[in-house]
């Protein structure tokens, strides 16, 4: 049970890639006047920094050192190009670079490292403790904030999720094949759910929502119903 005087001060939303977590969390946060915090950004930032530094993604020691030294800032959007926020890593705007195929292909490997998770979890807890936050990720309800006031686990079939990601990429003008997106998503799902540390799984007390056939508004309505319940 929560010790918080105000209900739903921390809302945790977990689930696999492109299950609709970010869209739901952004809307929910806006509706409630809460901070929206996407923890995936941090793992993506560490992965991009590693790739840029030429560190092989398999080099756990160097990647971990880099994760601890990284400066990651998330700020209100500076451009109207569809970005929900600016992601600034070591002073540079990498908002779109962290969404690249190269990052997608390596992020699950990097985020399975204990040291990387430790570095990121400390920051996530600092931010979450201030309250009034909708935090999105893979392990928010299970590891980062097991005491969260409300835990949602958003799911959808891998085909539906790959279709969404494929459309997002095409809309950004990228040349991608649906099959490639599907394969990459399956690979990421597998690593994220089978890793030893903080694997992707619903918390025991999470409410599971399947967004395969649920629109954005319906998902938001269900979530708001749970917040008010
Ligand atoms: O946006 P999408 O759902 O594709 O992914 P993301 O939320 O940006 O997360 C990218 C990757 O970071 C995931 O596939 C996980 O490997 C990792 N991650 C994690 O391990 N723990 C979190 N709390 C958030 C992301």
CSV table of C-alpha atoms in Angstrom, one decimal, residues 5-80:
chain,number,residue,atom,x,y,z
A,5,UNK,CA,-0.9,11.3,1.2
A,6,UNK,CA,-2.0,12.0,-2.4
A,7,UNK,CA,-3.2,9.1,-4.5
A,8,UNK,CA,-1.5,8.0,-7.7
A,9,UNK,CA,1.6,10.1,-7.2
A,10,UNK,CA,3.7,7.6,-9.2
A,11,UNK,CA,2.1,5.8,-12.1
A,12,UNK,CA,4.2,3.1,-13.6
A,13,UNK,CA,3.6,2.0,-17.2
A,14,UNK,CA,5.6,-1.0,-18.5
A,15,UNK,CA,5.4,-3.2,-21.5
A,16,UNK,CA,7.1,-4.2,-24.7
A,17,UNK,CA,8.3,-2.0,-27.6
A,18,UNK,CA,5.6,0.0,-29.4
A,19,UNK,CA,2.8,-1.2,-27.2
A,20,UNK,CA,1.5,2.3,-26.9
A,21,UNK,CA,3.1,3.2,-23.5
A,22,UNK,CA,4.6,6.5,-24.6
A,23,UNK,CA,1.4,7.8,-26.1
A,24,UNK,CA,-0.7,6.7,-23.2
A,25,UNK,CA,1.8,8.1,-20.7
A,26,UNK,CA,2.1,11.5,-22.4
A,27,UNK,CA,-1.7,11.9,-22.5
A,28,UNK,CA,-2.2,10.7,-19.0
A,29,UNK,CA,0.5,13.0,-17.7
A,30,UNK,CA,-0.9,16.0,-19.5
A,31,UNK,CA,-4.4,15.2,-18.2
A,32,UNK,CA,-3.2,14.9,-14.6
A,33,UNK,CA,-0.6,17.6,-14.7
A,34,UNK,CA,2.1,15.1,-14.0
A,35,UNK,CA,5.6,14.8,-15.4
A,36,UNK,CA,6.0,12.3,-18.2
A,37,UNK,CA,9.3,10.4,-18.0
A,38,UNK,CA,10.3,7.8,-20.6
A,39,UNK,CA,13.1,5.8,-19.1
A,40,UNK,CA,13.8,4.1,-22.5
A,41,UNK,CA,15.5,7.3,-23.5
A,42,UNK,CA,18.2,6.8,-21.0
A,43,UNK,CA,19.1,3.3,-22.2
A,44,UNK,CA,19.0,4.5,-25.8
A,45,UNK,CA,21.3,7.4,-24.9
A,46,UNK,CA,23.8,5.1,-23.3
A,47,UNK,CA,23.7,2.8,-26.4
A,48,UNK,CA,24.1,5.7,-28.8
A,49,UNK,CA,27.0,7.1,-26.8
A,50,UNK,CA,28.7,3.7,-26.9
A,51,UNK,CA,28.3,3.3,-30.6
A,52,UNK,CA,29.6,6.8,-31.3
A,53,UNK,CA,32.6,6.2,-29.1
A,54,UNK,CA,33.3,3.0,-31.1
A,55,UNK,CA,32.9,0.8,-28.1
A,56,UNK,CA,31.8,-2.7,-29.1
A,57,UNK,CA,28.3,-3.3,-27.5
A,58,UNK,CA,29.7,-6.5,-26.0
A,59,UNK,CA,32.3,-4.6,-24.0
A,60,UNK,CA,30.4,-4.4,-20.7
A,61,UNK,CA,33.1,-2.8,-18.7
A,62,UNK,CA,33.6,0.2,-21.0
A,63,UNK,CA,29.9,0.6,-21.7
A,64,UNK,CA,29.2,0.6,-18.0
A,65,UNK,CA,31.9,3.3,-17.3
A,66,UNK,CA,30.4,5.4,-20.1
A,67,UNK,CA,26.8,5.0,-18.7
A,68,UNK,CA,28.0,6.4,-15.3
A,69,UNK,CA,29.7,9.4,-16.9
A,70,UNK,CA,26.9,10.3,-19.3
A,71,UNK,CA,25.0,13.5,-19.0
A,72,UNK,CA,21.4,13.0,-20.1
A,73,UNK,CA,18.9,15.8,-20.2
A,74,UNK,CA,15.3,15.7,-21.4
A,75,UNK,CA,13.8,19.2,-22.1
A,76,UNK,CA,10.6,20.6,-23.6
A,77,UNK,CA,10.6,20.3,-27.4
A,78,UNK,CA,12.7,23.0,-29.2
A,79,UNK,CA,11.4,22.1,-32.7
A,80,UNK,CA,8.0,21.3,-34.1
